[in-house]
Coordinates of N, CA and C in Angstrom, one line a residue:
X9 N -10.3 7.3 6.5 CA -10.5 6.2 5.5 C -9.1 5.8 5.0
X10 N -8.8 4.3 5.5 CA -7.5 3.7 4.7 C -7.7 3.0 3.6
X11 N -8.6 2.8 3.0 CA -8.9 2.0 1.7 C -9.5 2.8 0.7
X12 N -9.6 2.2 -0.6 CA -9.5 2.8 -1.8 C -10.9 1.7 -2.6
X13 N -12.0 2.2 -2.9 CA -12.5 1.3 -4.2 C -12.3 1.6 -5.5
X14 N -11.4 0.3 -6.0 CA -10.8 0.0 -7.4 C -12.1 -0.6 -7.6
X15 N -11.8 -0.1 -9.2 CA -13.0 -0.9 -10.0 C -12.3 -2.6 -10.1
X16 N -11.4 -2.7 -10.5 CA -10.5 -4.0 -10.9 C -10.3 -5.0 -9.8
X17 N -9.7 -4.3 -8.7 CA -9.3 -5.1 -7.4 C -10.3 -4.9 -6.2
X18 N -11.3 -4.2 -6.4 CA -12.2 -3.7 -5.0 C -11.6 -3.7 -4.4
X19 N -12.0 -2.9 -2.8 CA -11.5 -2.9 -1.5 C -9.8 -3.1 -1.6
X20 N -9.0 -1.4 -1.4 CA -7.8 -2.0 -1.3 C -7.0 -0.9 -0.3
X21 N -6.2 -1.4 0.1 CA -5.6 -0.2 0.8 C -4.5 1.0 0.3
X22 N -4.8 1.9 0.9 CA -4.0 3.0 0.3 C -2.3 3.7 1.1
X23 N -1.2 3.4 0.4 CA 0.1 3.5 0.2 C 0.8 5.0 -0.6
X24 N 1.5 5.0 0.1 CA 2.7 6.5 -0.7 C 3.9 5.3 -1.2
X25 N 4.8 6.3 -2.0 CA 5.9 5.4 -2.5 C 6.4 6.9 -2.9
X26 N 7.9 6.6 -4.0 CA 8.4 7.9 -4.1 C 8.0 8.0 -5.7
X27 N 8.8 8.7 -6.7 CA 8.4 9.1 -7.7 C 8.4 8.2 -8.8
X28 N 9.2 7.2 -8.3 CA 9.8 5.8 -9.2 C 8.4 5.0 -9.4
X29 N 7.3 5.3 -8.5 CA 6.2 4.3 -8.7 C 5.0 5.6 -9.1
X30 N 4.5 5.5 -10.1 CA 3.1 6.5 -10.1 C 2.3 6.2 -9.5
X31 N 1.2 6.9 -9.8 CA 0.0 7.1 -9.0 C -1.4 6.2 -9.5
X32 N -1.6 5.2 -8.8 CA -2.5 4.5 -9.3 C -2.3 3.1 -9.8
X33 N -1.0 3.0 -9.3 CA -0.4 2.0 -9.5 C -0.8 0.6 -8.1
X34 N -1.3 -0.5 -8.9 CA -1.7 -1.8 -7.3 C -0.4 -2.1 -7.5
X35 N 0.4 -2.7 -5.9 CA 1.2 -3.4 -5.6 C -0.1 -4.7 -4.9
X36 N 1.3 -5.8 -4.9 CA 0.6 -7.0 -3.6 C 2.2 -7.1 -2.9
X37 N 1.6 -7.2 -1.7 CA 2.5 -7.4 -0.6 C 2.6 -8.4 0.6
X38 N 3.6 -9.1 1.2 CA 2.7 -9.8 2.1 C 4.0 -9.6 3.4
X39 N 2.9 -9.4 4.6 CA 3.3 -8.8 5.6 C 2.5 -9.3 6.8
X40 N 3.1 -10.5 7.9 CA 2.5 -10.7 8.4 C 1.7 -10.5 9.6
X41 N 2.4 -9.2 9.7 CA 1.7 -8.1 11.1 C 0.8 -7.4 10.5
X42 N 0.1 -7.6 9.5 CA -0.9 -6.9 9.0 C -1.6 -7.7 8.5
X43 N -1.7 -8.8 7.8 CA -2.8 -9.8 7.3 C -2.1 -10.8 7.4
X44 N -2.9 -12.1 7.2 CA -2.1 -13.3 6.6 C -2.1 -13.1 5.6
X45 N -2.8 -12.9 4.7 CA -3.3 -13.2 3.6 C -2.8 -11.9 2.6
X46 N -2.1 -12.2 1.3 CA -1.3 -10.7 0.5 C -2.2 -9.9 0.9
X47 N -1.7 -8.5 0.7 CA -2.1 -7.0 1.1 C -2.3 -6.4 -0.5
X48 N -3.2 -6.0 -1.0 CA -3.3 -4.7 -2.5 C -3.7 -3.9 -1.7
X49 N -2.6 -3.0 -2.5 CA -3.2 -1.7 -2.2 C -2.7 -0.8 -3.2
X50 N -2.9 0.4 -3.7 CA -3.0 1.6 -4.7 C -1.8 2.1 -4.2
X51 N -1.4 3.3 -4.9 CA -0.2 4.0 -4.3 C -0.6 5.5 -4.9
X52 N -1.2 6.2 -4.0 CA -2.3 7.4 -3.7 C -1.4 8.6 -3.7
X53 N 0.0 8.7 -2.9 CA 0.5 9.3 -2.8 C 2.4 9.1 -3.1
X54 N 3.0 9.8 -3.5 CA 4.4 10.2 -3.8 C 5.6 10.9 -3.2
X55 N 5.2 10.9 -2.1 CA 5.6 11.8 -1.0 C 7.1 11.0 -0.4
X56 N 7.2 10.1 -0.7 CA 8.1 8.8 0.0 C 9.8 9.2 -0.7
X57 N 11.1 9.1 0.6 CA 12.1 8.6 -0.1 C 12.2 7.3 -0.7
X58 N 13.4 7.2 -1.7 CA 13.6 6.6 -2.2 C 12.7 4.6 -2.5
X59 N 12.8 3.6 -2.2 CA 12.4 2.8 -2.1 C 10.8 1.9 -1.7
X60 N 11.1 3.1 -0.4 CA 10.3 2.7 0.6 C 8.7 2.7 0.1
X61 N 7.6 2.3 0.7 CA 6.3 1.9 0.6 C 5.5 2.4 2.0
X62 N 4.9 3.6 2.2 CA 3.9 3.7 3.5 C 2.9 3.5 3.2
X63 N 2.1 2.7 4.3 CA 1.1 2.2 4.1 C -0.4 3.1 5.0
X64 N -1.0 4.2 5.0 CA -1.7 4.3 5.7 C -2.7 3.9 6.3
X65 N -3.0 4.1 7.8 CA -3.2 3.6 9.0 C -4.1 4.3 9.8
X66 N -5.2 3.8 9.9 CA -6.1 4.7 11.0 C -5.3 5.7 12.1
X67 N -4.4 5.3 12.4 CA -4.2 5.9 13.3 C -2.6 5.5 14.0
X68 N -2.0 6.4 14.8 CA -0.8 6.2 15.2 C -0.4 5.0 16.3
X69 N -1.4 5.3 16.6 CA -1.1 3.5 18.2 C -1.4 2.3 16.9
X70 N -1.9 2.3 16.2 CA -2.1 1.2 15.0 C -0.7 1.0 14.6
X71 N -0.3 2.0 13.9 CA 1.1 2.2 13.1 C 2.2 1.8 14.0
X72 N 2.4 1.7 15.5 CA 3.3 1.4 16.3 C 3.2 0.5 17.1
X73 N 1.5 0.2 16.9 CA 1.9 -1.5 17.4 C 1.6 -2.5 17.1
X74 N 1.3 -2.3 15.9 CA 1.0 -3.0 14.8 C 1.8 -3.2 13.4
X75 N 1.5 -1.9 12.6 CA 2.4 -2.3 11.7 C 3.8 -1.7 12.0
X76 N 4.2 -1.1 12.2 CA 6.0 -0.9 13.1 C 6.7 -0.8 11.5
X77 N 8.0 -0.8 11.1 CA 8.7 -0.8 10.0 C 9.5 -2.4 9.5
X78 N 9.3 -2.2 8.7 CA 9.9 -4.0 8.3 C 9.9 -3.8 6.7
X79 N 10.7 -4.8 6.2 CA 11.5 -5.1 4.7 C 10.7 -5.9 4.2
X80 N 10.1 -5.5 3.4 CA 8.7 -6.2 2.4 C 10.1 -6.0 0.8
X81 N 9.0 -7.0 0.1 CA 9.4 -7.3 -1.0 C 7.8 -6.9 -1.4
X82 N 7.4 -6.3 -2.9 CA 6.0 -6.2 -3.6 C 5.9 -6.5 -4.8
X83 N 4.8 -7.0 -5.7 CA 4.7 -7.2 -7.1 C 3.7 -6.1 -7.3
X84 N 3.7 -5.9 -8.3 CA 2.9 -4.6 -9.5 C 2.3 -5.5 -10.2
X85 N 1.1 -5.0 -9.9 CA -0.2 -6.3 -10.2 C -0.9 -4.9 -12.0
X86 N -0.5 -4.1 -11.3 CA -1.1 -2.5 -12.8 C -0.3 -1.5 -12.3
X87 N 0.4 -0.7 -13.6 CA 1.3 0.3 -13.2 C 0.3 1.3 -13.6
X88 N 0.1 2.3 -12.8 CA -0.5 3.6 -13.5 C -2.5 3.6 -13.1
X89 N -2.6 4.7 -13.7 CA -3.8 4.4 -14.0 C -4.5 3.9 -15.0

């Protein structure tokens, strides 16, 4: 399971980040190897250096040929729970 049901945002996908972002916190993103259309998703886990944003992925041939690594910019739509 890569999604999350929020009561606020329904249907969203679920992301790590590092300590700087809590838990339960929506970002929106937009990334075009992965939707046209912005990305929400939750931030589930804290496991992440510094910056960065992982996005979880069915699976590893998904993650590498699909979404791959790239320089997103995000907004914080709710910090926290």
């Amino acid at each position: 399971v890569d999604t999350y049901p929020d009561e606020t945002y329904g249907e969203v996908k679920i992301v790590a980040s590092s300590s700087n972002i809590t838990c339960g916190t929506i970002i929106r993103f937009s990334s075009a190897r992965i939707s046209s259309e912005p990305v929400i998703a939750i931030v589930l886990d804290r496991g992440v250096l510094g910056n960065a944003i992982d996005l979880l992925v069915p699976n590893i041939d998904y993650a590498t040929g699909v979404v791959g690594r790239s320089s997103i910019t995000y907004d914080v739509l709710r910090s926290g729970w």
